[in-house]
Short mmCIF file of C-alpha atoms and ligand atoms in Angstrom, two decimals:
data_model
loop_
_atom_site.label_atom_id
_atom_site.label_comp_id
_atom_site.label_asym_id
_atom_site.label_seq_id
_atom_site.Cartn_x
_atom_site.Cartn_y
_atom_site.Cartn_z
CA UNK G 1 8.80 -18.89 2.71
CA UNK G 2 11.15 -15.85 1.34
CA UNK G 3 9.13 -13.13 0.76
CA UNK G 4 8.08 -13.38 -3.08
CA UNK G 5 7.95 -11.09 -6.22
CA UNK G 6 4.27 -9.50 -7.09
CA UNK G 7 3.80 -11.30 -10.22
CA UNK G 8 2.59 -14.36 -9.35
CA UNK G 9 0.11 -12.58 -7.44
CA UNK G 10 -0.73 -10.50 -10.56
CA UNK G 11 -0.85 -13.78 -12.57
CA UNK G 12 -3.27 -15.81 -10.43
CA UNK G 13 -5.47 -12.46 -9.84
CA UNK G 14 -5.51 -12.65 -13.85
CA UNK G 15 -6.74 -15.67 -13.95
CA UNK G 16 -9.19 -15.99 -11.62
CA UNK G 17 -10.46 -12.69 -11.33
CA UNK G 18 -9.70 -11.16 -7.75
CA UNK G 19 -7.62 -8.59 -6.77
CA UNK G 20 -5.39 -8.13 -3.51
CA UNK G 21 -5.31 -5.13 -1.49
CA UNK G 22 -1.86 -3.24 -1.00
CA UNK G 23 -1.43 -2.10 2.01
CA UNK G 24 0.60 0.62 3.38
CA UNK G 25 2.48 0.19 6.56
CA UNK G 26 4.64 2.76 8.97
CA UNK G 27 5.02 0.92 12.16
CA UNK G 28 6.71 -3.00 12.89
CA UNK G 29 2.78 -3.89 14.65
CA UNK G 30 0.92 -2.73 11.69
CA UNK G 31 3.31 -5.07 9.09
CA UNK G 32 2.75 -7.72 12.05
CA UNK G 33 -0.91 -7.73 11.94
CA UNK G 34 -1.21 -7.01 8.19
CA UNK G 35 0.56 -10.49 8.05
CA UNK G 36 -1.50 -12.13 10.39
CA UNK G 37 -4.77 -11.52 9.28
CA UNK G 38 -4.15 -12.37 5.18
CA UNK G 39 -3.06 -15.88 7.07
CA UNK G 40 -5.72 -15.93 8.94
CA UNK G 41 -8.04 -15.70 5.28
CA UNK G 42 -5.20 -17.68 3.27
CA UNK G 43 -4.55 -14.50 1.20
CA UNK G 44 -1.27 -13.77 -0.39
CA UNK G 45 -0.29 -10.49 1.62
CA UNK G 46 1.40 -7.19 -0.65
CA UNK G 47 3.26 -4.75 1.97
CA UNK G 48 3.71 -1.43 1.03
CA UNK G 49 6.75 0.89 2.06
CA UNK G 50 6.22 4.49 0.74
CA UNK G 51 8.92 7.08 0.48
CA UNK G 52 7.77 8.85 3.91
CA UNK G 53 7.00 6.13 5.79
CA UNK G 54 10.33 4.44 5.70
CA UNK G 55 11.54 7.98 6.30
CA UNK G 56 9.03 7.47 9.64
CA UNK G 57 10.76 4.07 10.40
CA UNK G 58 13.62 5.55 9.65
CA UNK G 59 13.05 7.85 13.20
CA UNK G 60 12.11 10.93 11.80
CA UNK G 61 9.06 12.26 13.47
CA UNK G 62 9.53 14.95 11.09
CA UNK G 63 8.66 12.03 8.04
CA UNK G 64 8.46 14.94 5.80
CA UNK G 65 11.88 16.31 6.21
CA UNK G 66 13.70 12.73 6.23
CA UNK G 67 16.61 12.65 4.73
CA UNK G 68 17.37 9.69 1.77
CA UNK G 69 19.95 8.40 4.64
CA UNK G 70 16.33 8.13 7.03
CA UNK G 71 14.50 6.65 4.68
CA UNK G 72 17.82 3.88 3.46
CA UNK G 73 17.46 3.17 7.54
CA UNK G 74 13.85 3.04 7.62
CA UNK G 75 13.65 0.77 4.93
CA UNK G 76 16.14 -1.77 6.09
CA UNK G 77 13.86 -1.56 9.42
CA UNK G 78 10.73 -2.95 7.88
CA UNK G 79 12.88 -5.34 5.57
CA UNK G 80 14.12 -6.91 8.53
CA UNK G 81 10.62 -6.92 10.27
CA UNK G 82 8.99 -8.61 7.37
CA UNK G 83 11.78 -10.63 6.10
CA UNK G 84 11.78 -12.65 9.57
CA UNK G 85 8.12 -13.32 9.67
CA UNK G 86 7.76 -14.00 6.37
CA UNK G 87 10.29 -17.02 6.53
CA UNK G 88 7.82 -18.64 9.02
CA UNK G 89 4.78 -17.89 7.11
CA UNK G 90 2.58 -19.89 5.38
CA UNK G 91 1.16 -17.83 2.71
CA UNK G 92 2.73 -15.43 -0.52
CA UNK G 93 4.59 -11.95 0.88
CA UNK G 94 5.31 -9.26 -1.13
CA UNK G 95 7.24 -5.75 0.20
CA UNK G 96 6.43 -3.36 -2.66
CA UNK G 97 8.03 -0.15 -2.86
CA UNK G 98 4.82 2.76 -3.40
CA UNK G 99 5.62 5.89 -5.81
CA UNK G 100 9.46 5.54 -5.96
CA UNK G 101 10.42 8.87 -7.88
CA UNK G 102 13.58 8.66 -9.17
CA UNK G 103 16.50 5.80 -10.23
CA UNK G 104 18.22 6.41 -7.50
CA UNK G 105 15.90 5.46 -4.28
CA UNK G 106 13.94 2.87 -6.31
CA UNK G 107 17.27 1.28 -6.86
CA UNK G 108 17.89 1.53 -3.04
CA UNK G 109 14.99 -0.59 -2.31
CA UNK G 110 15.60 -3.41 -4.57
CA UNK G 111 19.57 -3.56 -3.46
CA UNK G 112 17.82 -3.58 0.38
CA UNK G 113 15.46 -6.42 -0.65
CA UNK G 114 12.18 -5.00 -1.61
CA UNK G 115 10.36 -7.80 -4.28
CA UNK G 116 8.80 -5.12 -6.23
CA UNK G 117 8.77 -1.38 -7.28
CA UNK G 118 6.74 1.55 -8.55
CA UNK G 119 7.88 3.83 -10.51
CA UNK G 120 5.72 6.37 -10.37
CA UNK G 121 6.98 8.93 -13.96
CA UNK G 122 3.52 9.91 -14.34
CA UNK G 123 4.02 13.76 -14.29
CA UNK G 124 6.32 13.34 -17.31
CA UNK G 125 5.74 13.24 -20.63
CA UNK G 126 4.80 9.81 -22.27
CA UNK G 127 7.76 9.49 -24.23
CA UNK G 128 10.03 10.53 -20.84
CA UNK G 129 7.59 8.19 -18.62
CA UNK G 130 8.19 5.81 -21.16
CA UNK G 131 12.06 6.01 -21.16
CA UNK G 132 11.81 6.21 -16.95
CA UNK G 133 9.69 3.41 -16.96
CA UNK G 134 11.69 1.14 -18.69
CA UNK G 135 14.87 1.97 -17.40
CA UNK G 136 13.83 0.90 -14.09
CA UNK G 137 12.37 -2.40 -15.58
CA UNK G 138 15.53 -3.70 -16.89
CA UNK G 139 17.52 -3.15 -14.06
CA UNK G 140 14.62 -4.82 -11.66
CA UNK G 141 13.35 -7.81 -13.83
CA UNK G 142 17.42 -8.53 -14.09
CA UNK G 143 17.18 -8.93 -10.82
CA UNK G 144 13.47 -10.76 -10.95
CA UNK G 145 11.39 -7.72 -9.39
CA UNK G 146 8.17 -7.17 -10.56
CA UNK G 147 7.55 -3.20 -11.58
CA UNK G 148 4.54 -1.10 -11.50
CA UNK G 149 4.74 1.60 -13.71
CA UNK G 150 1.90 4.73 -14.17
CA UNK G 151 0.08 6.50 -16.71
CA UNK G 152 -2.27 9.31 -16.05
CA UNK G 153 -2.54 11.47 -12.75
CA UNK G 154 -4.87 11.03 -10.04
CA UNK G 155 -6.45 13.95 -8.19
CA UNK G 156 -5.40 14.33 -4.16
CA UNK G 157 -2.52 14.39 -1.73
CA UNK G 158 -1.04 11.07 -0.52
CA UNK G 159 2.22 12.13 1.52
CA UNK G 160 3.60 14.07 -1.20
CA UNK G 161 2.34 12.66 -4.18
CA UNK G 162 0.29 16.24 -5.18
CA UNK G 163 -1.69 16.48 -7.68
CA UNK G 164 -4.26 19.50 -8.40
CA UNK G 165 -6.58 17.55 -11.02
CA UNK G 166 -7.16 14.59 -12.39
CA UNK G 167 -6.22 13.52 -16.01
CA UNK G 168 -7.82 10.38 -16.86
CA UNK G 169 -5.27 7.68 -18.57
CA UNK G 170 -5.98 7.26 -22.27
CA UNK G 171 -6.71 3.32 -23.00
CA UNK G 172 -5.30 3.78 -26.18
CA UNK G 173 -1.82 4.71 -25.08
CA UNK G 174 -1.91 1.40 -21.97
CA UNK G 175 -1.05 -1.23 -25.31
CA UNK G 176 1.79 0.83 -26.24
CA UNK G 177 3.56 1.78 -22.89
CA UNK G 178 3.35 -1.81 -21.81
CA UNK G 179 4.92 -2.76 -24.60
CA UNK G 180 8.06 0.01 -24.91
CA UNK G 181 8.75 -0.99 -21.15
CA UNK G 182 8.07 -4.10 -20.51
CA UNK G 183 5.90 -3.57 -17.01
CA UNK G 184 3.94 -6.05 -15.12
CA UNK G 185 1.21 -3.46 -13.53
CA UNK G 186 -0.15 -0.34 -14.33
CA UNK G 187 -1.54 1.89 -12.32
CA UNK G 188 -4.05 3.60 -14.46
CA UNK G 189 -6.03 6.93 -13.39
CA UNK G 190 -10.03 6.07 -13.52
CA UNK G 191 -11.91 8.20 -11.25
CA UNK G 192 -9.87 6.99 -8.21
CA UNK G 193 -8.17 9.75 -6.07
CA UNK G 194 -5.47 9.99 -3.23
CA UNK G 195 -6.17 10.84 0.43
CA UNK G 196 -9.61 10.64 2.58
CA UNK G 197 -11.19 14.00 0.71
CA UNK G 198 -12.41 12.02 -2.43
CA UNK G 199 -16.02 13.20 -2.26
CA UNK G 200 -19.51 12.32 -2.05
CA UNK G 201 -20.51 9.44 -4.62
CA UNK G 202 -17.26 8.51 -6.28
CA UNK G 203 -17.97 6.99 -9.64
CA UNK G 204 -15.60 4.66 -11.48
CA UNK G 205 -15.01 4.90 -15.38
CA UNK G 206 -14.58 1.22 -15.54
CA UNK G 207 -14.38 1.69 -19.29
CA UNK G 208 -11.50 3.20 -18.96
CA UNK G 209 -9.93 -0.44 -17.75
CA UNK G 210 -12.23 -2.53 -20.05
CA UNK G 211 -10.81 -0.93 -22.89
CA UNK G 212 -6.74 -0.85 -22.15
CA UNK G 213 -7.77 -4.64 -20.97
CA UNK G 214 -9.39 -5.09 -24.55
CA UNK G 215 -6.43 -3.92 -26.65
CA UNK G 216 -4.00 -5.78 -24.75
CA UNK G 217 -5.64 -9.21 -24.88
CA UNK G 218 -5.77 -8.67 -28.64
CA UNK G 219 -2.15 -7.72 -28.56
CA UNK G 220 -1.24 -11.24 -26.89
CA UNK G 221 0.66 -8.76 -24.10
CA UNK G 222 0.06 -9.67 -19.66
CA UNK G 223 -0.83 -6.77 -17.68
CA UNK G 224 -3.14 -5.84 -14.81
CA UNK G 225 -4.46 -2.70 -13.94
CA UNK G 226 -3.56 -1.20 -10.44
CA UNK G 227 -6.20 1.32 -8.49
CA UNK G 228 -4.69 3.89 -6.48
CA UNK G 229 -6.52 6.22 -4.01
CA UNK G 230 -8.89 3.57 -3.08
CA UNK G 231 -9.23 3.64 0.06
CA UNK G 232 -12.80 3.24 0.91
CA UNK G 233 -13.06 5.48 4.04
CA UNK G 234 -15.99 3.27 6.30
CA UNK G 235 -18.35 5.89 7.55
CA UNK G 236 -19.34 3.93 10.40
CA UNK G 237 -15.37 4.72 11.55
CA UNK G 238 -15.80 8.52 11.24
CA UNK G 239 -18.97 8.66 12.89
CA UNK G 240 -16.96 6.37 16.14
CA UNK G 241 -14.09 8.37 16.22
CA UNK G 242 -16.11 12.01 16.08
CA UNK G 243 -18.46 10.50 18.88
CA UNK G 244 -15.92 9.96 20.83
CA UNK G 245 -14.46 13.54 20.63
CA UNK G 246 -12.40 13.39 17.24
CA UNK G 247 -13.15 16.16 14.47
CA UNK G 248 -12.86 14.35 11.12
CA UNK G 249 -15.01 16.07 8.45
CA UNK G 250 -15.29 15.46 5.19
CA UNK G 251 -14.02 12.44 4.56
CA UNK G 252 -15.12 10.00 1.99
CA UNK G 253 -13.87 7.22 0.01
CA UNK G 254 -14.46 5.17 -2.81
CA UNK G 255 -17.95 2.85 -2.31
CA UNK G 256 -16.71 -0.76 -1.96
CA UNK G 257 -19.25 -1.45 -4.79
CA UNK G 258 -17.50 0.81 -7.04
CA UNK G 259 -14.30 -1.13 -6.56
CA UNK G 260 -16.20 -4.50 -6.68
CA UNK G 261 -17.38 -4.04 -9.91
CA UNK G 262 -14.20 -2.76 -11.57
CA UNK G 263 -12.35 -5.98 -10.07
CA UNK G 264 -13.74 -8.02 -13.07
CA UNK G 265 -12.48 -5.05 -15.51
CA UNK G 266 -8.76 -6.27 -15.14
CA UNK G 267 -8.20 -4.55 -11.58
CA UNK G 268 -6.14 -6.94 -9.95
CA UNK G 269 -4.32 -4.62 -7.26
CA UNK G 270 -5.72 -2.31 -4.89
CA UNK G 271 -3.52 0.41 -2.63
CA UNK G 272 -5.47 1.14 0.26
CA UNK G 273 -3.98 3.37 2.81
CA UNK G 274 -6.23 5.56 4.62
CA UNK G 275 -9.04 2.52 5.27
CA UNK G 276 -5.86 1.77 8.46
CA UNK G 277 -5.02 4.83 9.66
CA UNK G 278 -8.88 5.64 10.33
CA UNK G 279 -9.31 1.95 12.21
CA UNK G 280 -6.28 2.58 14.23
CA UNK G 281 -7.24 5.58 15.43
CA UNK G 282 -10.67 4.48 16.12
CA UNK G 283 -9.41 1.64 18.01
CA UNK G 284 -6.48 3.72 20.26
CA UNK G 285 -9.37 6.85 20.68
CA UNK G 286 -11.35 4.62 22.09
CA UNK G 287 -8.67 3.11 24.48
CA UNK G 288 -8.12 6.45 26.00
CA UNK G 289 -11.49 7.30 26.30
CA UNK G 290 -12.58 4.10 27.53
CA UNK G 291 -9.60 3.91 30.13
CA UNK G 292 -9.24 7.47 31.29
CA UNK G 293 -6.17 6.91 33.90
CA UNK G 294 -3.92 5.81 30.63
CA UNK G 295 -4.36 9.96 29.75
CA UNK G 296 -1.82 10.26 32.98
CA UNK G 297 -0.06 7.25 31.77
CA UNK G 298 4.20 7.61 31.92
CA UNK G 299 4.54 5.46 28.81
CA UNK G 300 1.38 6.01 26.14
CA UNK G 301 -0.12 8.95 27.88
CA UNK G 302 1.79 11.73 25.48
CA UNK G 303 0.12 9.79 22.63
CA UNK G 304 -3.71 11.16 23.98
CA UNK G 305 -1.69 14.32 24.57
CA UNK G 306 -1.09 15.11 20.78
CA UNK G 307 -4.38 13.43 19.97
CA UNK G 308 -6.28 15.51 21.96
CA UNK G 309 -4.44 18.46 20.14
CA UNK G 310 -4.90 17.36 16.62
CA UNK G 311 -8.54 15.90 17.31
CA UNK G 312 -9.04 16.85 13.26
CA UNK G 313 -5.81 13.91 12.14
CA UNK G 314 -6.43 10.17 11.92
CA UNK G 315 -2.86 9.67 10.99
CA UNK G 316 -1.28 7.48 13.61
CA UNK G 317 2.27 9.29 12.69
CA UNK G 318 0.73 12.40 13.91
CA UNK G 319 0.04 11.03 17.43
CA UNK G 320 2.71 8.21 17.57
CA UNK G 321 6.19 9.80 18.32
CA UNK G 322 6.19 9.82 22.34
CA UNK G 323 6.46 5.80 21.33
CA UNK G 324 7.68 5.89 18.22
CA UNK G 325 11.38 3.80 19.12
CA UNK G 326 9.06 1.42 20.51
CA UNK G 327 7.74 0.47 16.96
CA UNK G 328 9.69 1.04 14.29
CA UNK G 329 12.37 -1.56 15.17
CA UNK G 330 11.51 -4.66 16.51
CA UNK G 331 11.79 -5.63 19.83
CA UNK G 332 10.57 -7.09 23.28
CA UNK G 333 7.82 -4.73 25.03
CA UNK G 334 7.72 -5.52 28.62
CA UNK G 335 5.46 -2.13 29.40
CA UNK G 336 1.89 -3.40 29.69
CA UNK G 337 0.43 0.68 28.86
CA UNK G 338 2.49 0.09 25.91
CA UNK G 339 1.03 -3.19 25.17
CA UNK G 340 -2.27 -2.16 25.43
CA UNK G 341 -1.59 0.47 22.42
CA UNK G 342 0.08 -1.91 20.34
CA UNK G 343 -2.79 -4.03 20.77
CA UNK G 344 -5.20 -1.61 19.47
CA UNK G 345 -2.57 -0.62 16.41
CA UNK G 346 -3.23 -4.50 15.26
CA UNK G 347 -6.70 -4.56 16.16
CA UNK G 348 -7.05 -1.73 13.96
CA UNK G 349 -5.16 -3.34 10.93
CA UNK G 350 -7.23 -6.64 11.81
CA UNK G 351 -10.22 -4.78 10.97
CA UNK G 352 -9.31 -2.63 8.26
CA UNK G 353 -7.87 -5.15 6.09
CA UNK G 354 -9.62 -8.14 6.75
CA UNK G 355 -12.88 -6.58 5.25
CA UNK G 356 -11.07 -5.93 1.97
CA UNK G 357 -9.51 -9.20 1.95
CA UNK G 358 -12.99 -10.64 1.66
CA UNK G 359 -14.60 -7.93 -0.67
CA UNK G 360 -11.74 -7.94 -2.73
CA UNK G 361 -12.20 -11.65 -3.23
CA UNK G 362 -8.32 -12.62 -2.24
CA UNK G 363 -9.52 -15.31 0.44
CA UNK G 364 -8.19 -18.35 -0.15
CA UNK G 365 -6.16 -17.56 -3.26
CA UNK G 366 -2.71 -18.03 -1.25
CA UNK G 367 -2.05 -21.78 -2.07
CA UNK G 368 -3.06 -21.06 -5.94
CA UNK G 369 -0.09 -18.55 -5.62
CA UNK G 370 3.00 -20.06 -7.48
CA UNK G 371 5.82 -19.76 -4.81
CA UNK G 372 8.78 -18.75 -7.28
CA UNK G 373 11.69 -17.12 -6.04
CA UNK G 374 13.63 -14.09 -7.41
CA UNK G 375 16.29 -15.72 -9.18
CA UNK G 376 13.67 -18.17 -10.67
CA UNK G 377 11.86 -15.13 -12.01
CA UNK G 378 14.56 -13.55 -13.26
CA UNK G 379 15.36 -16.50 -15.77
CA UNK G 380 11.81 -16.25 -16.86
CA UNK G 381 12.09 -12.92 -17.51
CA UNK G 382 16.14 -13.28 -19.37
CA UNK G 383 14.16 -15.95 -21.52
CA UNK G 384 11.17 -13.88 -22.77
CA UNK G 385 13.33 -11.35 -23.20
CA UNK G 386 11.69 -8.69 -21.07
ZN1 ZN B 401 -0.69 6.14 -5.12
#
């Protein structure tokens, strides 16, 4: 089917109290296998494209430095990748755009077919978040696009969303700026943080969603609560990839029981980012180490190179470049050393995601997913007036 907006997924995970992971992808194999496994659980699948990462796809080794003409071509590049599989797929796609800045890229990614967009104004002040927020809305729900909006900052470094401390979102305020904008999702800061440094012992303040849930069932208004900087960082993946000669330290994420019990708070999305690049790396460490002749290898064996080098990065964009045209556009790959890595990019995703699919409770959910199309939402939206 065409991919789909988010908010039927944020309607049924409203209703029947689930939430889907969001998952962030950089290469055509990882979007592939994120695919593949939510069919394989009958989840509704959310794709994420982040400003950097479609600067990655957009060939820029140098993702930090991309230019917006980098990131307009990376973005088109995963489009296409998704667009094409989604046709033939089964279950609920959504390509969401992750912490779009300013007017001017987020309206980039709706013109080049994303189905929904952040818009991340949470470093403003309420009243200019506010003004942000909803400027984006009515040019996306127009259009049928779901938006995410933010309120609050979270603590940590997630490409270049920076942010020295956290400051908790007041419930109080989550009534009113759904209400002057218009959003579908908010992403709310709770205790969550970005990147794999979160700290021993994360603790929630599920209150914090209980309450903005509260007010806005007694205000009659829809809205679920987004968690950002949840990756959950499995331990048991640090400890492989450090046994077999990688130097991760310090990295922790947020206890999957945490997130489990704020699902039922009014959590219904879940950005998970790091949870992949750990798995992958795991899984293309271990090919190297496992096969050692694929270190002298023509086509993959640059990738152990830079590996090797930066033993202390789990990043796959770190170690990916000598292969990088291979995977950001799609295409035939007839080199079997080049196979093999691919293979272990998916595996990794497999892994990663499919665990959350099940803790997160989204398995099964796909065929309770209401399959409406853009322009259908868009009416809905023209007659609530929103
Ligand atoms: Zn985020």
């Amino acid at each position: 089917m065409p991919l789909v907006p988010l908010r039927p997924l944020l309607e049924a995970s409203y209703r029947y109290g689930f939430a889907h992971g969001a998952f962030n992808v950089n290469t055509v194999a990882q979007a592939d296998a994120v695919i593949e496994i939510h069919e394989t659980f009958r989840s509704a699948a959310i794709l994420q494209g982040a400003d950097l990462a479609n600067a990655f796809m957009g060939g820029r080794a140098d993702f930090m430095n991309g230019t917006v003409e980098d990131k307009r071509i990376g973005a088109k590049r995963i489009m296409d990748a998704v667009q094409s599989v989604s046709e033939n797929s089964p279950i609920p796609i959504v390509m969401h755009l992750d912490h779009g800045k300013d007017v001017e890229s987020i309206k980039a990614a709706i013109e080049g077919g994303y189905t929904s967009v952040m818009v991340d104004g949470s470093s403003l002040s309420f009243d200019d978040n506010v003004e942000l927020t909803r400027e984006i809305v009515k040019y996306a729900h127009e259009r049928g696009v779901t938006v995410e909006g933010e309120l609050g900052i979270l603590a940590g470094v997630e490409d270049d969303v920076f942010s020295e401390e956290s400051t908790y979102t007041n419930p109080m305020k989550v009534c009113e700026f759904f209400r002057k904008t218009g959003v579908d999702c908010l992403a709310i800061s709770y205790g969550t943080k970005h990147g794999a440094v979160k700290g021993k012992n994360v603790k929630l303040r599920k209150e914090i969603a209980i309450a903005a849930m509260e007010n806005l069932k007694h205000e009659g208004i829809f809205g679920v609560l987004v968690s950002h900087g949840s990756s959950t960082v499995p331990q048991y993946m640090v400890e492989e990839i450090n046994a077999m000669g990688g130097q991760i330290s310090n990295a922790h994420g947020v206890p999957i029981s945490e997130l489990k019990q704020v699902i039922p708070c009014g959590i219904g999305k879940i950005n998970v980012d790091t949870d992949i690049r750990l798995s992958v790396t795991r899984y293309v460490r271990e090919l190297f180490v496992k096969n050692p002749s694929l270190k002298e290898s023509k086509s993959i064996g640059g990738v152990w190179e830079l590996m090797e080098s930066k033993a202390d990065q789990f990043d796959p964009r770190v170690y990916l470049p000598p292969v990088m045209e291979s995977l950001i556009v799609r295409k035939e790959i007839t080199d079997i050393d080049l196979l093999k890595l691919v293979d272990c990019i998916k595996r990794g995703v497999h892994e990663a995601v499919g665990t959350l699919i099940v803790e997160f409770g989204s398995a099964g959910y796909a065929p309770k997913i209401e399959p409406v199309t853009l322009e259908e939402m868009a009416d809905r939206y023209r007659k609530a007036g929103i």
